[in-house]
PDB file of N, CA and C in Angstrom:
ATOM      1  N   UNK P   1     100.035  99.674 122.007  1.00 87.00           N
ATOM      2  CA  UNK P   1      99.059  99.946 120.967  1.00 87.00           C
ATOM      3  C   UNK P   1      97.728 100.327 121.605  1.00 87.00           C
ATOM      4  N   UNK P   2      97.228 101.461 121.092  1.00 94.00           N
ATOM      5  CA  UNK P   2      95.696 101.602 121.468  1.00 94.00           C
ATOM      6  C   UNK P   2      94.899 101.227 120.855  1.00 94.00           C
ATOM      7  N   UNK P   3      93.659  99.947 121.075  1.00 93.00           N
ATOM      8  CA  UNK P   3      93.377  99.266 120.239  1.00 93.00           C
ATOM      9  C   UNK P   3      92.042 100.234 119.937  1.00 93.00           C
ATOM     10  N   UNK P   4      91.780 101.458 120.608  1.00 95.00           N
ATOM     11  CA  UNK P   4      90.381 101.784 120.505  1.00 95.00           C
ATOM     12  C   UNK P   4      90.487 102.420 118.635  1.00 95.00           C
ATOM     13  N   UNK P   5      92.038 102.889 118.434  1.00 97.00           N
ATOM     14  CA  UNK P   5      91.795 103.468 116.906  1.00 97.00           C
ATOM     15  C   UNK P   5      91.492 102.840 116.481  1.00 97.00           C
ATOM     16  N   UNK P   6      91.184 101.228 116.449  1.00 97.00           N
ATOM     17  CA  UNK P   6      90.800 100.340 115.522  1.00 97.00           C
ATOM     18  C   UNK P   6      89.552  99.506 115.927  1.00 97.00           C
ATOM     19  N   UNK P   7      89.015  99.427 117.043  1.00 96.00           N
ATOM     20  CA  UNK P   7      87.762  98.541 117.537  1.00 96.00           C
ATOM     21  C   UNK P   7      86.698  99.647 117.758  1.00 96.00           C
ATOM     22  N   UNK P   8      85.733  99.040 117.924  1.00 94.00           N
ATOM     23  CA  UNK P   8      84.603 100.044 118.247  1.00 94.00           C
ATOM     24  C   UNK P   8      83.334  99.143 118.548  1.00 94.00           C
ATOM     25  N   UNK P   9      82.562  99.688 118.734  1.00 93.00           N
ATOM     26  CA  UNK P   9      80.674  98.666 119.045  1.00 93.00           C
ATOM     27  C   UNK P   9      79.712 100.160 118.862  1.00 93.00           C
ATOM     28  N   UNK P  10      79.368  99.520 117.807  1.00 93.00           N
ATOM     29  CA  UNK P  10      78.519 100.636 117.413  1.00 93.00           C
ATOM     30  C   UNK P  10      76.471  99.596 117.470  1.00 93.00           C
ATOM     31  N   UNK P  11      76.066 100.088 117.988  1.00 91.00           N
ATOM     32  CA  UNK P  11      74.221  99.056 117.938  1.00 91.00           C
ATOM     33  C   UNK P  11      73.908  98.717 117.319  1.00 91.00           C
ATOM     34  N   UNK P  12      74.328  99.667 115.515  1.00 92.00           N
ATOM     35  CA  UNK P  12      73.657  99.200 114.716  1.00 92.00           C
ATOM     36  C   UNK P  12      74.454  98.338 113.539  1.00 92.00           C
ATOM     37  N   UNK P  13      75.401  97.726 114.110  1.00 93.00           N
ATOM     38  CA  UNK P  13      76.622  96.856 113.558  1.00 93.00           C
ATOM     39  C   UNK P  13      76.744  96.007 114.109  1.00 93.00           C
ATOM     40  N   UNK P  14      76.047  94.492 113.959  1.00 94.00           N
ATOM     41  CA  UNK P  14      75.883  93.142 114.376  1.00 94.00           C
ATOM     42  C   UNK P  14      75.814  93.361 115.890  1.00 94.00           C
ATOM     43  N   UNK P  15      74.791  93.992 116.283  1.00 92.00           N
ATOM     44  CA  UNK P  15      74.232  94.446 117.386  1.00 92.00           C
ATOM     45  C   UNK P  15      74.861  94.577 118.312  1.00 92.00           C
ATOM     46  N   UNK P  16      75.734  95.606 118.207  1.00 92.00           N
ATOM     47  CA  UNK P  16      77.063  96.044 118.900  1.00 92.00           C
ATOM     48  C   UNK P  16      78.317  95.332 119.379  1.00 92.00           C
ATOM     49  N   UNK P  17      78.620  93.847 119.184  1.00 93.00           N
ATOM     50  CA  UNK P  17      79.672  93.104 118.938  1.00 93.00           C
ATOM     51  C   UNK P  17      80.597  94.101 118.796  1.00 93.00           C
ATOM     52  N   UNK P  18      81.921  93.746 119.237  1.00 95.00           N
ATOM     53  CA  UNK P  18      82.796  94.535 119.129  1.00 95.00           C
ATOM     54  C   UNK P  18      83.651  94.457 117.590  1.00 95.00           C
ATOM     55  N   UNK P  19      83.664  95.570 116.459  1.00 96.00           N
ATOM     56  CA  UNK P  19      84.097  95.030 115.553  1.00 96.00           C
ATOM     57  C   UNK P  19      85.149  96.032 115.246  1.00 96.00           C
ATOM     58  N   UNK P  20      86.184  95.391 114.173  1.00 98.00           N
ATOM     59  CA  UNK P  20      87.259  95.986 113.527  1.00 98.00           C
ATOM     60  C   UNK P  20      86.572  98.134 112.988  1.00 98.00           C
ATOM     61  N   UNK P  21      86.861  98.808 113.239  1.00 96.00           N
ATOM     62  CA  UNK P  21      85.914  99.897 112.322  1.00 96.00           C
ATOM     63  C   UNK P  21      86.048 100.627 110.781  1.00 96.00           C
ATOM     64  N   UNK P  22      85.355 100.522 110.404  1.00 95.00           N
ATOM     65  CA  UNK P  22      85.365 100.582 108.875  1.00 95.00           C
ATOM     66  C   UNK P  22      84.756  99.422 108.042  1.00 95.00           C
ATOM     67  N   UNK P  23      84.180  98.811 108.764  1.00 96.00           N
ATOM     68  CA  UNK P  23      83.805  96.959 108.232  1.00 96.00           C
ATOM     69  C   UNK P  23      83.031  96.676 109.272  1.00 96.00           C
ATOM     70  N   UNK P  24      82.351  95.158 108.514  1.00 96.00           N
ATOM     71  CA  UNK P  24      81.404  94.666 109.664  1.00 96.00           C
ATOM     72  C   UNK P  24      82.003  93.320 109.964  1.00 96.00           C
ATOM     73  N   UNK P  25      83.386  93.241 110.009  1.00 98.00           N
ATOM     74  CA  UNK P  25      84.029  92.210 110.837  1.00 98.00           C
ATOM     75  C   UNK P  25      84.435  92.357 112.308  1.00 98.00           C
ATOM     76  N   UNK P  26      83.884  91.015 112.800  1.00 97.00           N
ATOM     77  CA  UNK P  26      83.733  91.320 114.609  1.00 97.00           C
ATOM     78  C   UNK P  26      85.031  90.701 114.829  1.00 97.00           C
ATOM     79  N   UNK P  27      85.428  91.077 116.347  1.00 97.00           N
ATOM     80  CA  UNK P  27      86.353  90.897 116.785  1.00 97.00           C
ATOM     81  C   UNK P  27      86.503  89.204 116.728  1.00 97.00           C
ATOM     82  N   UNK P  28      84.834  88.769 117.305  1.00 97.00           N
ATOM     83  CA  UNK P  28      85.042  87.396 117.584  1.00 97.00           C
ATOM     84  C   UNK P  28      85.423  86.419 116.083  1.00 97.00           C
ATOM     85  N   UNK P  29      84.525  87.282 115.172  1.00 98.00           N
ATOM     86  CA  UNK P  29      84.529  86.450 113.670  1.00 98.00           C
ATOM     87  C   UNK P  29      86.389  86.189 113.738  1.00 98.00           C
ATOM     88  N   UNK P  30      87.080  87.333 113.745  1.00 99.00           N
ATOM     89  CA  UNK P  30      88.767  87.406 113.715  1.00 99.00           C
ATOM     90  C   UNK P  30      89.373  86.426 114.173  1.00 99.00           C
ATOM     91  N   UNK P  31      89.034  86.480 115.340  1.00 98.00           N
ATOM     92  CA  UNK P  31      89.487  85.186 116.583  1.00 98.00           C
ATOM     93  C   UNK P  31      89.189  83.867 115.961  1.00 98.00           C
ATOM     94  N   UNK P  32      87.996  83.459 115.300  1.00 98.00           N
ATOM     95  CA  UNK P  32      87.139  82.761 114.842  1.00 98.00           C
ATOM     96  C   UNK P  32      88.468  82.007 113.751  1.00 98.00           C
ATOM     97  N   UNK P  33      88.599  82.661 113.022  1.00 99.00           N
ATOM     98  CA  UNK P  33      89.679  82.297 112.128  1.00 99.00           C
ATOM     99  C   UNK P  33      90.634  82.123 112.225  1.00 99.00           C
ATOM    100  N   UNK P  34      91.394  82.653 112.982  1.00 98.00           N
ATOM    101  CA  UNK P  34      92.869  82.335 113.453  1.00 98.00           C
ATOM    102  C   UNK P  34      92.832  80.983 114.518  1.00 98.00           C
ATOM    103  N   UNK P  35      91.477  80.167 115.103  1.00 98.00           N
ATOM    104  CA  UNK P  35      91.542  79.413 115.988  1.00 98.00           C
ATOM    105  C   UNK P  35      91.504  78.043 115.244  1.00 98.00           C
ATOM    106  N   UNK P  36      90.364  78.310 113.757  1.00 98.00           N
ATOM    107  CA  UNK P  36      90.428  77.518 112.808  1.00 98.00           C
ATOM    108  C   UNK P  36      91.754  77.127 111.984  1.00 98.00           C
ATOM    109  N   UNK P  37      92.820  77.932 111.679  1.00 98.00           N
ATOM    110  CA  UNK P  37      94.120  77.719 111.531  1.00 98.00           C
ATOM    111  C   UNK P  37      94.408  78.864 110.307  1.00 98.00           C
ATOM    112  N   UNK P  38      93.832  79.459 110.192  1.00 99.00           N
ATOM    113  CA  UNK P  38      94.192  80.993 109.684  1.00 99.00           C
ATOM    114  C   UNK P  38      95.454  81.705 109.530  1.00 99.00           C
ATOM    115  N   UNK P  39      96.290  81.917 108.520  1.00 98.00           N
ATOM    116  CA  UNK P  39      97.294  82.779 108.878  1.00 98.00           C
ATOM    117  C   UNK P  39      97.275  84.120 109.239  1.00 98.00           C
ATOM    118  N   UNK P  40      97.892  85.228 109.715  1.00 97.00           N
ATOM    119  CA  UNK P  40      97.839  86.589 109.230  1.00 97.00           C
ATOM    120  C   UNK P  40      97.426  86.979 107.455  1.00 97.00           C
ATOM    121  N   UNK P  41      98.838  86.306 106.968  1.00 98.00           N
ATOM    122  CA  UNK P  41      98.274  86.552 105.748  1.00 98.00           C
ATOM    123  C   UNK P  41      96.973  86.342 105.144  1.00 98.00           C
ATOM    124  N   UNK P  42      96.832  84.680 105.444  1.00 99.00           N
ATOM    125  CA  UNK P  42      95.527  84.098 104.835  1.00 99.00           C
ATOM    126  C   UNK P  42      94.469  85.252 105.231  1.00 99.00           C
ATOM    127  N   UNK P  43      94.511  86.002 106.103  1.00 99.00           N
ATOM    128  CA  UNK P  43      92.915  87.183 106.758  1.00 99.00           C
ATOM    129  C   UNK P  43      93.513  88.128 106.088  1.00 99.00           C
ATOM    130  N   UNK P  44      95.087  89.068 105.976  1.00 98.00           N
ATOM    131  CA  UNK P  44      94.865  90.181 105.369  1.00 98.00           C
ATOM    132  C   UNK P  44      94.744  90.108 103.920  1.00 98.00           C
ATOM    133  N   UNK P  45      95.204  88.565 102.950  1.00 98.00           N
ATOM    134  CA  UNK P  45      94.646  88.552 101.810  1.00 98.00           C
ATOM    135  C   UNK P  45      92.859  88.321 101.534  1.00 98.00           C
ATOM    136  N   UNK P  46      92.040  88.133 102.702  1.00 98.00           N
ATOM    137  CA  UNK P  46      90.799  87.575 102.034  1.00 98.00           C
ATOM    138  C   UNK P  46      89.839  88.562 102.746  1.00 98.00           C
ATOM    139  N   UNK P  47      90.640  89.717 102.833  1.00 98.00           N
ATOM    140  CA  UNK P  47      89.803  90.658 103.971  1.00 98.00           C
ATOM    141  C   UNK P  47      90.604  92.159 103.577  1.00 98.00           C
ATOM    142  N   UNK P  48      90.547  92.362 102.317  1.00 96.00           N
ATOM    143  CA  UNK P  48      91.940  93.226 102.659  1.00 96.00           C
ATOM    144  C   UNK P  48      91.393  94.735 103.085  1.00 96.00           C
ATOM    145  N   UNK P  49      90.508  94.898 103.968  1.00 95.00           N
ATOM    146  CA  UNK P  49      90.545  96.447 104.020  1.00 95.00           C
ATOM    147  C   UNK P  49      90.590  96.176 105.584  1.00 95.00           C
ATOM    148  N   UNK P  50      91.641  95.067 106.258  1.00 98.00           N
ATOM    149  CA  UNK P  50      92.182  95.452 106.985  1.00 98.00           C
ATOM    150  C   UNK P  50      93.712  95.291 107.005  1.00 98.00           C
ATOM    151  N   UNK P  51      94.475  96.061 107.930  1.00 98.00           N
ATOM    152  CA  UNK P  51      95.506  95.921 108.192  1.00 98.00           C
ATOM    153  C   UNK P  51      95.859  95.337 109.356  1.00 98.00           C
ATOM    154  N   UNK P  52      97.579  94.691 108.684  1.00 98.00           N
ATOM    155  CA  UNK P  52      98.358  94.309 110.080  1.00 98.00           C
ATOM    156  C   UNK P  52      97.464  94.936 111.367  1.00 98.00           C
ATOM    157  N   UNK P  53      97.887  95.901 111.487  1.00 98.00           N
ATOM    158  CA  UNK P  53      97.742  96.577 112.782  1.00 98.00           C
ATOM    159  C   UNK P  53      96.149  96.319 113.118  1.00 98.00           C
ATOM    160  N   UNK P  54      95.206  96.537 112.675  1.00 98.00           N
ATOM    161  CA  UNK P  54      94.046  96.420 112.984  1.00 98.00           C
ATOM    162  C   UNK P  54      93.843  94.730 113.201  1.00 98.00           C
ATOM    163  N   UNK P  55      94.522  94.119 112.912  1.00 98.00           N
ATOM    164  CA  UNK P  55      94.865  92.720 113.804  1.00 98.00           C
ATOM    165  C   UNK P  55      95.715  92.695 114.784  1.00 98.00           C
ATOM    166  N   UNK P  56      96.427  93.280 115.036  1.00 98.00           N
ATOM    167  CA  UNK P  56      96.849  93.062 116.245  1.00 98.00           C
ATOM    168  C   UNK P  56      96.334  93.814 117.126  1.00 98.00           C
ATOM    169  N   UNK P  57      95.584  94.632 117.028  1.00 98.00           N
ATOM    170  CA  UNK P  57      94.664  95.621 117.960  1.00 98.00           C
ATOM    171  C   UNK P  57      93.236  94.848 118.308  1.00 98.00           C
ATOM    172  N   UNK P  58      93.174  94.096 117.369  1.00 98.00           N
ATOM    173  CA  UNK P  58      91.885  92.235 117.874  1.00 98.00           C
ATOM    174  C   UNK P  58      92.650  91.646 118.972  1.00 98.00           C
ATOM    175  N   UNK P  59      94.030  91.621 118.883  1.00 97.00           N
ATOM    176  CA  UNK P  59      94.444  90.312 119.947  1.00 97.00           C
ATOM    177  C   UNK P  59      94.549  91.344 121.024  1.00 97.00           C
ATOM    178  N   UNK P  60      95.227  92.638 121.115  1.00 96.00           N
ATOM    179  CA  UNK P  60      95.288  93.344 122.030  1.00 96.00           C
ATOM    180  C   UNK P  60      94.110  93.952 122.899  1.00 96.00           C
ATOM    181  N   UNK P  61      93.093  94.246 122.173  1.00 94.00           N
ATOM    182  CA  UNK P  61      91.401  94.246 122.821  1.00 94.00           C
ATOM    183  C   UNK P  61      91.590  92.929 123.649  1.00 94.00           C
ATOM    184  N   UNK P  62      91.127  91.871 123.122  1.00 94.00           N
ATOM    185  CA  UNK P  62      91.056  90.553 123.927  1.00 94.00           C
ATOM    186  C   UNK P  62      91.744  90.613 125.343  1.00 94.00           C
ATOM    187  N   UNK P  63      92.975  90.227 124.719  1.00 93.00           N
ATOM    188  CA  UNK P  63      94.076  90.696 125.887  1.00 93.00           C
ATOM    189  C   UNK P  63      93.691  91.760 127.133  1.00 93.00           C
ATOM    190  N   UNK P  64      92.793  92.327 126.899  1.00 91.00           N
ATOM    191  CA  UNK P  64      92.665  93.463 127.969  1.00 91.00           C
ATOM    192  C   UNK P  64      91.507  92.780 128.508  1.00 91.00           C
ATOM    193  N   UNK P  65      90.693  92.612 127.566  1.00 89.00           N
ATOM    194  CA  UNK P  65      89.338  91.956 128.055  1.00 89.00           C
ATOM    195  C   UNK P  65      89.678  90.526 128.864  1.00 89.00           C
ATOM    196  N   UNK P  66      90.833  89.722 128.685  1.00 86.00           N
ATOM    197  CA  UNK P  66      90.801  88.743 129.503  1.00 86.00           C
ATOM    198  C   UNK P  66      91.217  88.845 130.990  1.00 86.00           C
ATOM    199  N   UNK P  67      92.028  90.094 130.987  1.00 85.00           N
ATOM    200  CA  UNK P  67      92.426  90.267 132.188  1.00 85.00           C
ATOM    201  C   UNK P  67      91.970  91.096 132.696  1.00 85.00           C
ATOM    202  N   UNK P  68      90.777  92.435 132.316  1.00 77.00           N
ATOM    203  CA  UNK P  68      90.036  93.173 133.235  1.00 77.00           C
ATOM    204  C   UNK P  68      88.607  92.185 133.475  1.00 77.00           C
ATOM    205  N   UNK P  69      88.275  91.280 133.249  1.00 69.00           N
ATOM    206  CA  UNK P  69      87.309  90.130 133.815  1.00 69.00           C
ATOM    207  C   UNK P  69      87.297  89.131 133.208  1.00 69.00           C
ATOM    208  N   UNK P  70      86.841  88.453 134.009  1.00 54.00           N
ATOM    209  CA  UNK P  70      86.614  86.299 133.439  1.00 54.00           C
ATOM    210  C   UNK P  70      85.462  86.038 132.492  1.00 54.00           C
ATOM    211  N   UNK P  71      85.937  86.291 131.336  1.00 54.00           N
ATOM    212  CA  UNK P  71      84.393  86.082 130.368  1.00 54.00           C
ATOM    213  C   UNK P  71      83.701  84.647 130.328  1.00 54.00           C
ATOM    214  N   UNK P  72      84.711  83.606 130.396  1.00 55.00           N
ATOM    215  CA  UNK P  72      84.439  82.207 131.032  1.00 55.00           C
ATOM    216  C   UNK P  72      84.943  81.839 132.109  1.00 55.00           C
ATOM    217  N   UNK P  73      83.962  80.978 133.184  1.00 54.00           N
ATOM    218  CA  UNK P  73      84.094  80.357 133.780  1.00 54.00           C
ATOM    219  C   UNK P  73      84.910  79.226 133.775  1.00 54.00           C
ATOM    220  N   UNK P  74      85.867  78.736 133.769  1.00 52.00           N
ATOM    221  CA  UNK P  74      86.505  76.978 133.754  1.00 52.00           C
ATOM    222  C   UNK P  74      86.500  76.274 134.775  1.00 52.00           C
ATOM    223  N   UNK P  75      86.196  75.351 134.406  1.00 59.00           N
ATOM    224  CA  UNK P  75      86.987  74.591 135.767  1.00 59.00           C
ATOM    225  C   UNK P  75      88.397  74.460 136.208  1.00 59.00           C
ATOM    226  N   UNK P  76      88.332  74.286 137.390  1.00 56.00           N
ATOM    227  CA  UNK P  76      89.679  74.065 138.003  1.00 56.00           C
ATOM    228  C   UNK P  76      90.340  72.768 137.872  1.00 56.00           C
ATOM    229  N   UNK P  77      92.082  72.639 137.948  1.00 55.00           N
ATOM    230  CA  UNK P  77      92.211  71.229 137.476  1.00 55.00           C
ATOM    231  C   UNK P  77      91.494  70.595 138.542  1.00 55.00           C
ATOM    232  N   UNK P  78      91.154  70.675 140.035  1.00 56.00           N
ATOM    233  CA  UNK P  78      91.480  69.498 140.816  1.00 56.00           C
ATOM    234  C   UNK P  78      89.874  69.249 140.678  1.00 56.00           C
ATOM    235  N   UNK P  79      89.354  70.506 140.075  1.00 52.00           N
ATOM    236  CA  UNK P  79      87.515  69.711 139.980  1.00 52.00           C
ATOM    237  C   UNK P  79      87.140  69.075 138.366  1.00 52.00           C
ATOM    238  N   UNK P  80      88.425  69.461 137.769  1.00 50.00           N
ATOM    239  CA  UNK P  80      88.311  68.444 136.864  1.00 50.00           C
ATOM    240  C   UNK P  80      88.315  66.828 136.241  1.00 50.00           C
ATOM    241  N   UNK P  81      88.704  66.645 137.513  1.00 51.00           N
ATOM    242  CA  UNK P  81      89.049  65.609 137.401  1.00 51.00           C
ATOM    243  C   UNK P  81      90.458  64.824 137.007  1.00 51.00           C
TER     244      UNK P  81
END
């Protein structure tokens, strides 16, 4: 999937946050909800001018973003304690 047909960061859209396009829902708000316990459905019924696909093109952005750099720092187990 190419997630760019569906993400974008535009400046003058929650100050360039990366968001769904066509709407001013951010990628993170997305994430935001599904971490809270969100279904698919529960977001494409209370959001509906997006689609399936423009959710899975949120997890697939991420996905790229986690593995072309470390947006957080963690600790390691053994300095965790």
């Amino acid at each position: 999937m190419d997630w760019r047909q569906y993400i974008h960061s535009d400046p003058k859209i929650l100050l360039g946050k990366p968001t769904v396009k066509g709407t001013r829902l951010s990628v993170e708000f997305l994430l935001g909800l599904f971490a809270a316990g969100w279904t698919q459905q529960q977001v494409l019924e209370n959001y509906p001018t997006l689609s399936s696909e423009a959710l899975r093109a949120v997890f697939t952005f991420t996905a790229e973003c986690m593995r072309e750099e470390s947006l957080y720092t963690l600790p390691l187990l053994s300095e965790a304690g």
